[in-house]
Coordinates of N, CA and C and ligand atoms in Angstrom, one line a residue:
X4 N 18.5 6.5 -2.6 CA 17.7 7.7 -2.5 C 18.2 8.6 -1.5
X5 N 18.4 9.9 -1.8 CA 18.9 10.9 -0.9 C 17.9 11.2 0.3
X6 N 18.5 11.7 1.3 CA 17.6 12.0 2.5 C 16.5 13.0 2.1
X7 N 16.8 13.9 1.2 CA 15.7 14.8 0.7 C 14.6 14.1 0.0
X8 N 15.0 13.2 -0.9 CA 13.9 12.4 -1.6 C 13.1 11.5 -0.7
X9 N 13.8 10.9 0.3 CA 13.1 10.1 1.3 C 12.1 10.9 2.1
X10 N 12.5 12.1 2.4 CA 11.6 13.0 3.1 C 10.3 13.3 2.3
X11 N 10.6 13.6 1.0 CA 9.5 13.9 0.1 C 8.6 12.7 -0.1
X12 N 9.2 11.5 -0.2 CA 8.4 10.3 -0.3 C 7.5 10.0 0.9
X13 N 8.1 10.3 2.1 CA 7.3 10.1 3.3 C 6.1 11.1 3.3
X14 N 6.4 12.3 2.9 CA 5.4 13.3 2.9 C 4.3 12.9 1.9
X15 N 4.7 12.5 0.8 CA 3.7 12.1 -0.3 C 2.8 10.9 0.2
X16 N 3.5 9.9 0.9 CA 2.8 8.8 1.4 C 1.7 9.2 2.4
X17 N 2.1 10.1 3.3 CA 1.2 10.6 4.3 C 0.0 11.3 3.7
X18 N 0.3 12.2 2.7 CA -0.8 13.0 2.1 C -1.7 12.1 1.2
X19 N -1.0 11.3 0.4 CA -1.8 10.6 -0.7 C -2.4 9.3 -0.1
X20 N -1.9 8.8 1.0 CA -2.6 7.5 1.6 C -3.5 7.8 2.7
X21 N -3.0 8.8 3.6 CA -3.7 8.9 4.9 C -4.4 10.2 5.1
X22 N -3.8 11.4 4.9 CA -4.3 12.6 5.3 C -4.3 13.8 4.3
X23 N -5.0 13.6 3.2 CA -4.9 14.7 2.2 C -5.4 16.0 2.8
X24 N -6.4 15.9 3.7 CA -6.9 17.2 4.3 C -5.9 18.0 5.1
X25 N -4.8 17.4 5.4 CA -3.7 18.1 6.2 C -3.2 19.3 5.4
X26 N -3.3 19.2 4.0 CA -2.9 20.3 3.2 C -4.1 20.8 2.4
X27 N -5.3 20.5 2.8 CA -6.4 21.1 2.2 C -6.7 20.5 0.8
X28 N -6.3 19.3 0.5 CA -6.7 18.7 -0.8 C -7.6 17.6 -0.7
X29 N -8.4 17.3 -1.8 CA -9.3 16.2 -1.8 C -8.8 15.3 -2.9
X30 N -8.7 14.0 -2.6 CA -8.4 13.0 -3.7 C -9.6 12.5 -4.3
X31 N -9.6 12.2 -5.6 CA -10.8 11.6 -6.2 C -10.9 10.1 -5.7
X32 N -12.0 9.5 -6.1 CA -12.2 8.1 -5.5 C -11.1 7.1 -5.9
X33 N -10.5 7.4 -7.0 CA -9.3 6.5 -7.5 C -8.0 7.0 -6.9
X34 N -8.0 8.0 -6.0 CA -6.8 8.4 -5.3 C -6.0 9.5 -6.0
X35 N -6.5 10.0 -7.1 CA -5.7 11.0 -7.9 C -5.8 12.4 -7.4
X36 N -4.8 13.1 -7.6 CA -4.8 14.6 -7.4 C -3.9 15.3 -8.4
X37 N -4.3 16.4 -8.8 CA -3.5 17.2 -9.8 C -2.2 17.6 -9.1
X38 N -1.1 17.3 -9.8 CA 0.3 17.5 -9.2 C 0.5 19.0 -8.9
X39 N 0.2 19.9 -9.8 CA 0.4 21.3 -9.6 C -0.4 21.8 -8.4
X40 N -1.6 21.3 -8.3 CA -2.4 21.7 -7.1 C -1.8 21.2 -5.8
X41 N -1.4 20.0 -5.9 CA -0.7 19.4 -4.7 C 0.5 20.2 -4.3
X42 N 1.3 20.7 -5.3 CA 2.5 21.5 -5.0 C 2.1 22.8 -4.3
X43 N 1.0 23.4 -4.9 CA 0.5 24.7 -4.4 C 0.0 24.6 -3.0
X44 N -0.7 23.5 -2.7 CA -1.3 23.3 -1.4 C -0.2 23.0 -0.4
X45 N 0.8 22.2 -0.8 CA 1.9 21.8 0.1 C 2.7 23.1 0.5
X46 N 2.9 23.9 -0.5 CA 3.6 25.2 -0.2 C 2.9 26.0 0.8
X47 N 1.6 26.1 0.7 CA 0.7 26.8 1.7 C 0.9 26.3 3.1
X48 N 1.3 25.0 3.1 CA 1.5 24.4 4.4 C 2.9 24.1 4.8
X49 N 3.8 24.9 4.2 CA 5.2 24.8 4.6 C 6.1 23.8 3.9
X50 N 5.6 23.1 2.9 CA 6.4 22.1 2.2 C 6.7 22.6 0.8
X51 N 8.0 22.7 0.6 CA 8.4 23.3 -0.7 C 8.8 22.2 -1.7
X52 N 7.8 21.8 -2.5 CA 8.1 20.8 -3.5 C 8.1 21.3 -4.9
X53 N 8.8 20.6 -5.8 CA 8.7 21.0 -7.2 C 8.3 19.7 -8.0
X54 N 7.8 19.9 -9.2 CA 7.4 18.8 -10.0 C 8.6 17.9 -10.3
X55 N 9.7 18.5 -10.5 CA 10.9 17.7 -10.8 C 11.2 16.7 -9.6
X56 N 11.1 17.3 -8.4 CA 11.4 16.5 -7.2 C 10.4 15.4 -7.1
X57 N 9.2 15.7 -7.3 CA 8.1 14.6 -7.2 C 8.4 13.5 -8.2
X58 N 8.7 13.9 -9.4 CA 8.9 12.9 -10.5 C 10.1 12.1 -10.2
X59 N 11.1 12.7 -9.6 CA 12.3 12.0 -9.2 C 12.0 10.9 -8.1
X60 N 11.2 11.3 -7.2 CA 10.7 10.4 -6.1 C 9.9 9.2 -6.7
X61 N 9.1 9.5 -7.6 CA 8.2 8.5 -8.3 C 9.1 7.5 -9.0
X62 N 10.1 8.1 -9.7 CA 11.0 7.2 -10.6 C 11.9 6.3 -9.7
X63 N 12.4 6.9 -8.6 CA 13.4 6.1 -7.8 C 12.8 5.3 -6.7
X64 N 11.5 5.4 -6.5 CA 10.9 4.7 -5.4 C 11.1 3.2 -5.5
X65 N 11.7 2.6 -4.5 CA 12.0 1.2 -4.5 C 10.8 0.3 -4.6
X66 N 9.7 0.8 -4.0 CA 8.5 0.0 -4.1 C 7.5 0.5 -5.1
X67 N 7.9 1.5 -5.9 CA 7.0 2.1 -6.9 C 5.7 2.5 -6.2
X68 N 5.9 3.3 -5.1 CA 4.7 3.7 -4.3 C 3.7 4.6 -5.0
X69 N 4.2 5.3 -5.9 CA 3.3 6.3 -6.5 C 3.2 6.1 -8.0
X70 N 2.0 6.5 -8.6 CA 1.8 6.3 -10.0 C 1.4 7.7 -10.6
X71 N 2.0 8.0 -11.7 CA 1.6 9.2 -12.5 C 0.6 8.9 -13.5
X72 N -0.4 9.7 -13.7 CA -1.5 9.4 -14.7 C -0.9 9.4 -16.1
X73 N -1.6 8.8 -17.0 CA -1.1 8.7 -18.4 C -0.8 10.1 -19.0
X74 N -1.7 11.1 -18.7 CA -1.5 12.4 -19.2 C -0.4 13.2 -18.5
X75 N 0.2 12.6 -17.4 CA 1.3 13.3 -16.7 C 0.8 14.3 -15.7
X76 N -0.5 14.5 -15.6 CA -0.9 15.6 -14.8 C -1.3 15.3 -13.3
X77 N -1.5 14.0 -13.1 CA -2.0 13.6 -11.7 C -1.1 12.6 -11.1
X78 N -1.2 12.5 -9.8 CA -0.4 11.5 -9.0 C -1.3 10.8 -8.0
X79 N -1.0 9.5 -7.7 CA -1.7 8.8 -6.7 C -0.8 7.8 -6.0
X80 N -1.1 7.4 -4.8 CA -0.4 6.3 -4.1 C -1.0 5.0 -4.7
X81 N -0.1 4.1 -5.1 CA -0.5 2.8 -5.7 C -1.4 2.0 -4.8
X82 N -1.1 2.0 -3.5 CA -1.8 1.2 -2.5 C -1.5 1.8 -1.1
X83 N -2.0 1.1 -0.1 CA -1.7 1.5 1.3 C -2.6 2.5 1.9
X84 N -3.7 2.9 1.2 CA -4.5 4.0 1.7 C -5.3 3.6 3.0
X85 N -5.5 4.7 3.8 CA -6.4 4.6 4.9 C -7.5 5.6 4.8
X86 N -7.2 6.7 4.0 CA -8.2 7.8 3.9 C -9.5 7.3 3.3
X87 N -10.6 7.7 3.9 CA -12.0 7.4 3.4 C -12.3 8.0 2.1
X88 N -11.5 9.0 1.7 CA -11.8 9.7 0.4 C -11.6 8.8 -0.8
X89 N -10.8 7.7 -0.5 CA -10.3 6.9 -1.7 C -10.9 5.5 -1.6
X90 N -11.4 5.0 -2.7 CA -11.8 3.6 -2.9 C -11.5 3.2 -4.3
X91 N -10.2 2.9 -4.5 CA -9.7 2.6 -5.8 C -10.5 1.4 -6.4
X92 N -10.9 1.6 -7.7 CA -11.6 0.5 -8.4 C -10.5 -0.4 -9.0
X93 N -9.9 -1.2 -8.1 CA -8.8 -2.1 -8.6 C -9.5 -3.2 -9.4
X94 N -8.8 -3.7 -10.4 CA -9.3 -4.8 -11.2 C -9.0 -6.1 -10.5
X95 N -10.1 -6.9 -10.4 CA -9.9 -8.2 -9.8 C -8.9 -9.1 -10.6
X96 N -8.1 -9.8 -9.9 CA -7.1 -10.7 -10.5 C -7.1 -12.1 -9.9
X97 N -6.7 -13.0 -10.7 CA -6.5 -14.4 -10.2 C -5.2 -14.5 -9.6
X98 N -5.1 -14.8 -8.3 CA -3.8 -14.8 -7.6 C -3.0 -16.1 -7.9
X99 N -1.7 -16.1 -7.7 CA -1.0 -17.4 -7.8 C -1.4 -18.3 -6.7
X100 N -0.8 -19.5 -6.7 CA -1.2 -20.5 -5.7 C -1.0 -20.0 -4.3
X101 N 0.2 -19.4 -4.1 CA 0.5 -18.8 -2.7 C 0.9 -17.4 -2.8
X102 N 0.6 -16.6 -1.8 CA 1.1 -15.3 -1.6 C 1.7 -15.2 -0.2
X103 N 2.4 -14.2 0.1 CA 3.1 -14.1 1.3 C 2.8 -12.8 2.1
X104 N 2.8 -12.9 3.4 CA 2.5 -11.7 4.2 C 3.7 -11.6 5.2
X105 N 4.4 -10.5 5.2 CA 5.4 -10.3 6.1 C 4.9 -9.5 7.3
X106 N 5.2 -10.1 8.5 CA 4.7 -9.4 9.7 C 5.8 -9.6 10.8
X107 N 5.5 -9.1 12.0 CA 6.5 -9.3 13.1 C 6.0 -10.4 14.0
X108 N 7.0 -11.1 14.7 CA 6.6 -12.2 15.5 C 5.7 -11.8 16.6
X109 N 5.8 -10.6 17.1 CA 4.9 -10.2 18.2 C 3.4 -10.1 17.8
X110 N 3.1 -10.1 16.5 CA 1.7 -10.1 16.1 C 1.1 -11.5 15.9
X111 N 2.0 -12.5 16.0 CA 1.5 -13.9 15.6 C 0.4 -14.4 16.4
X112 N 0.4 -14.2 17.7 CA -0.6 -14.8 18.6 C -2.0 -14.2 18.2
X113 N -2.0 -12.9 18.0 CA -3.2 -12.2 17.6 C -3.7 -12.7 16.2
X114 N -2.7 -12.8 15.3 CA -3.1 -13.3 13.9 C -3.7 -14.7 14.0
X115 N -3.2 -15.5 14.9 CA -3.7 -16.9 15.0 C -5.1 -16.9 15.5
X116 N -5.5 -15.8 16.2 CA -6.9 -15.7 16.7 C -7.8 -15.1 15.6
X117 N -7.3 -14.1 14.9 CA -8.2 -13.3 14.1 C -7.9 -13.4 12.6
X118 N -6.9 -14.1 12.2 CA -6.5 -14.1 10.8 C -5.8 -12.7 10.5
X119 N -5.6 -12.5 9.2 CA -5.0 -11.2 8.9 C -6.1 -10.2 8.7
X120 N -6.0 -9.0 9.4 CA -7.0 -8.0 9.2 C -6.3 -6.7 8.7
X121 N -7.0 -5.9 8.0 CA -6.4 -4.7 7.3 C -6.1 -3.6 8.3
X122 N -6.6 -3.6 9.5 CA -6.3 -2.5 10.4 C -6.8 -1.2 9.9
X123 N -6.0 -0.1 9.9 CA -6.4 1.2 9.5 C -6.4 1.2 7.9
X124 N -5.7 0.4 7.3 CA -5.7 0.5 5.8 C -6.9 -0.2 5.3
X125 N -7.1 -0.1 4.0 CA -8.3 -0.6 3.3 C -8.2 -2.1 3.0
X126 N -6.9 -2.6 2.9 CA -6.7 -4.0 2.5 C -5.6 -4.6 3.3
X127 N -5.5 -5.9 3.3 CA -4.4 -6.7 3.8 C -3.4 -6.7 2.6
X128 N -2.1 -6.4 2.9 CA -1.1 -6.4 1.8 C -0.4 -7.7 1.7
X129 N -0.3 -8.2 0.5 CA 0.4 -9.5 0.3 C 1.5 -9.3 -0.8
X130 N 2.5 -10.1 -0.7 CA 3.6 -10.0 -1.6 C 3.7 -11.3 -2.4
X131 N 4.2 -11.2 -3.6 CA 4.3 -12.4 -4.5 C 5.5 -13.2 -4.1
X132 N 6.5 -12.7 -3.4 CA 7.6 -13.5 -3.1 C 8.0 -13.3 -1.6
X133 N 8.6 -14.3 -1.0 CA 9.0 -14.3 0.4 C 9.9 -13.2 0.8
X134 N 10.9 -12.9 -0.1 CA 11.9 -11.9 0.2 C 11.3 -10.5 0.4
X135 N 10.3 -10.2 -0.4 CA 9.7 -8.9 -0.3 C 8.9 -8.9 1.0
X136 N 8.2 -10.0 1.3 CA 7.4 -10.1 2.5 C 8.3 -10.0 3.7
X137 N 9.4 -10.5 3.7 CA 10.4 -10.4 4.8 C 10.8 -9.0 5.1
X138 N 11.0 -8.2 4.0 CA 11.3 -6.8 4.1 C 10.2 -6.0 4.7
X139 N 9.0 -6.3 4.3 CA 7.8 -5.7 4.9 C 7.7 -6.0 6.4
X140 N 7.9 -7.2 6.8 CA 7.8 -7.6 8.2 C 8.9 -6.9 9.0
X141 N 10.0 -6.7 8.5 CA 11.1 -6.1 9.2 C 10.8 -4.7 9.7
X142 N 9.8 -4.0 9.0 CA 9.4 -2.7 9.4 C 8.8 -2.7 10.8
X143 N 8.3 -3.8 11.2 CA 7.5 -3.9 12.5 C 8.3 -4.6 13.6
X144 N 9.4 -5.2 13.3 CA 10.2 -5.9 14.4 C 10.8 -7.1 13.8
X145 N 10.9 -8.1 14.6 CA 11.5 -9.4 14.2 C 10.6 -10.0 13.1
X146 N 11.1 -10.1 11.9 CA 10.1 -10.5 10.8 C 9.8 -12.0 10.8
X147 N 8.6 -12.3 10.3 CA 8.2 -13.6 10.1 C 7.3 -13.6 8.8
X148 N 7.5 -14.6 8.0 CA 6.7 -14.6 6.7 C 5.6 -15.7 6.8
X149 N 4.4 -15.3 6.6 CA 3.3 -16.3 6.6 C 2.9 -16.5 5.1
X150 N 2.6 -17.8 4.9 CA 2.2 -18.2 3.5 C 0.7 -18.2 3.5
X151 N 0.2 -17.6 2.4 CA -1.3 -17.5 2.3 C -1.7 -18.5 1.1
X152 N -2.7 -19.3 1.4 CA -3.2 -20.2 0.3 C -4.2 -19.5 -0.5
X153 N -3.6 -18.6 -1.4 CA -4.4 -17.6 -2.1 C -5.3 -18.3 -3.2
X154 N -4.8 -19.3 -3.9 CA -5.6 -20.0 -4.9 C -6.9 -20.5 -4.3
X155 N -6.8 -21.2 -3.2 CA -7.9 -21.8 -2.6 C -8.9 -20.8 -2.1
X156 N -8.3 -19.7 -1.5 CA -9.2 -18.6 -1.1 C -10.0 -18.0 -2.2
X157 N -9.3 -17.9 -3.4 CA -9.9 -17.3 -4.6 C -11.1 -18.2 -5.1
X158 N -10.7 -19.5 -5.1 CA -11.8 -20.5 -5.5 C -13.0 -20.5 -4.6
X159 N -12.8 -20.1 -3.3 CA -13.9 -20.0 -2.4 C -14.6 -18.6 -2.4
X160 N -14.2 -17.8 -3.4 CA -15.0 -16.5 -3.5 C -14.3 -15.3 -3.0
X161 N -13.1 -15.4 -2.4 CA -12.5 -14.2 -1.9 C -11.9 -13.4 -3.1
X162 N -11.9 -12.1 -3.1 CA -11.4 -11.3 -4.2 C -10.0 -10.9 -4.0
X163 N -9.2 -10.8 -5.0 CA -7.8 -10.4 -5.0 C -7.6 -9.3 -6.0
X164 N -6.8 -8.3 -5.7 CA -6.5 -7.2 -6.6 C -5.0 -7.0 -6.6
X165 N -4.5 -6.5 -7.7 CA -3.1 -6.3 -7.9 C -2.9 -4.7 -8.1
X166 N -2.2 -4.1 -7.1 CA -2.0 -2.7 -7.2 C -1.0 -2.3 -8.4
X167 N -1.0 -1.1 -8.7 CA -0.1 -0.6 -9.8 C 1.4 -1.1 -9.6
X168 N 1.8 -1.3 -8.3 CA 3.2 -1.6 -8.0 C 3.4 -3.0 -7.7
X169 N 2.5 -3.9 -8.0 CA 2.7 -5.3 -7.8 C 2.4 -5.9 -6.4
X170 N 1.9 -5.0 -5.5 CA 1.4 -5.5 -4.2 C 0.0 -6.1 -4.4
X171 N -0.2 -7.3 -3.8 CA -1.5 -7.9 -3.9 C -2.3 -7.5 -2.7
X172 N -3.6 -7.3 -2.9 CA -4.5 -6.8 -1.9 C -5.7 -7.7 -1.8
X173 N -6.1 -7.9 -0.5 CA -7.4 -8.6 -0.3 C -7.9 -8.1 1.0
X174 N -9.2 -8.2 1.2 CA -9.8 -7.6 2.4 C -9.4 -8.2 3.7
X175 N -9.3 -9.5 3.7 CA -9.0 -10.2 5.0 C -8.5 -11.6 4.7
X176 N -7.7 -12.2 5.5 CA -7.3 -13.6 5.3 C -7.7 -14.4 6.6
X177 N -8.8 -15.2 6.5 CA -9.1 -16.0 7.6 C -8.1 -17.0 8.0
X178 N -8.0 -17.4 9.2 CA -6.9 -18.3 9.7 C -6.7 -19.5 8.9
X179 N -7.8 -20.1 8.4 CA -7.7 -21.4 7.8 C -6.9 -21.3 6.4
X180 N -6.7 -20.1 5.9 CA -5.9 -20.0 4.7 C -4.4 -19.6 5.0
X181 N -4.1 -19.5 6.2 CA -2.7 -19.2 6.6 C -1.9 -20.4 6.9
X182 N -0.7 -20.5 6.5 CA 0.2 -21.6 6.8 C 1.2 -21.0 7.8
X183 N 1.2 -21.6 9.0 CA 2.1 -21.2 10.1 C 3.2 -22.3 10.1
X184 N 4.4 -22.0 9.7 CA 5.4 -23.1 9.7 C 5.9 -23.4 11.1
Ligands
HQG201 C1 -0.4 -6.8 11.3 C2 4.6 -0.9 3.2 C3 -2.3 -8.3 14.9 C4 0.2 -7.0 9.9 C5 4.6 -2.3 2.7 C6 1.1 -5.8 9.9 C7 3.2 -2.7 2.4 C8 -2.1 -8.0 12.6 C9 0.4 -4.8 10.7 C10 2.4 -1.6 3.2 C11 -3.3 -8.8 12.4 C12 -0.2 -3.7 9.9 C13 1.6 -2.3 4.2 C14 -3.9 -9.3 13.5 C15 -2.5 -8.1 10.5 N1 -3.4 -9.1 14.7 N2 -1.6 -7.8 13.9 N3 -5.0 -10.0 13.4 N4 -3.5 -8.8 11.1 N5 -1.7 -7.6 11.5 O1 1.9 -1.2 8.0 O2 1.2 -5.1 5.5 O3 7.0 1.1 2.9 O4 -0.7 -1.4 8.0 O5 0.8 -8.2 9.8 O6 5.3 -2.4 1.5 O7 3.0 -4.2 7.2 O8 4.8 2.1 3.7 O9 0.7 -3.1 6.9 O10 2.4 -6.1 10.5 O11 2.8 -2.7 1.1 O12 5.4 2.1 1.3 O13 -0.7 -5.5 11.4 O14 3.3 -0.7 3.7 O15 4.9 0.0 2.2 O16 0.8 -2.9 9.4 O17 2.4 -2.9 5.2 P1 0.7 -2.0 8.1 P2 1.9 -3.9 6.2 P3 5.6 1.4 2.5

């Protein structure tokens, strides 16, 4: 991805996950906003986007961060939200036996006390495979991958959701469902 596309991707992540009000837009409860309106508002706030550029970012995003609506008119972030405007009605899914959470070693002591918590975001993010989890952990420092006993959690009534881009979501992971190797 070119530097320009990365910059647009970061801008879209910021607006569509965290701070839509920064350019005077409101997302609907499912996180959608009209693309033309987004472009217009971004322009008012000094960001020169085109629909072609946005679609290129969506297409080339390694993590498929953004989803375009079936009619091609709207865009949303697939997951990762912190804005209170959004409460996506994710469909509940049955998780595999294990899921993985990539984090940094410096968080481990705290995680051992509290389990996994969502922090500013709405959900704890889990990956289907260890390699992806390792890449997520690297963003924060020296990575470490925790195994989550997701099937047992599910059997005990915890809900799991699968975002448009394959990221698994759950509200919290209590310590007893974490495997610390
Ligand atoms: C940690 C990326 C201390 C948690 C990825 C993580 C993901 C605790 C950090 C998405 C804790 C939060 C989200 C506790 C959890 N004590 N630390 N009790 N419980 N943590 O960025 O999961 O590239 O909000 O382990 O692909 O790292 O941005 O969450 O290290 O899907 O598109 O607190 O972001 O996508 O960090 O990543 P984050 P995350 P993008």
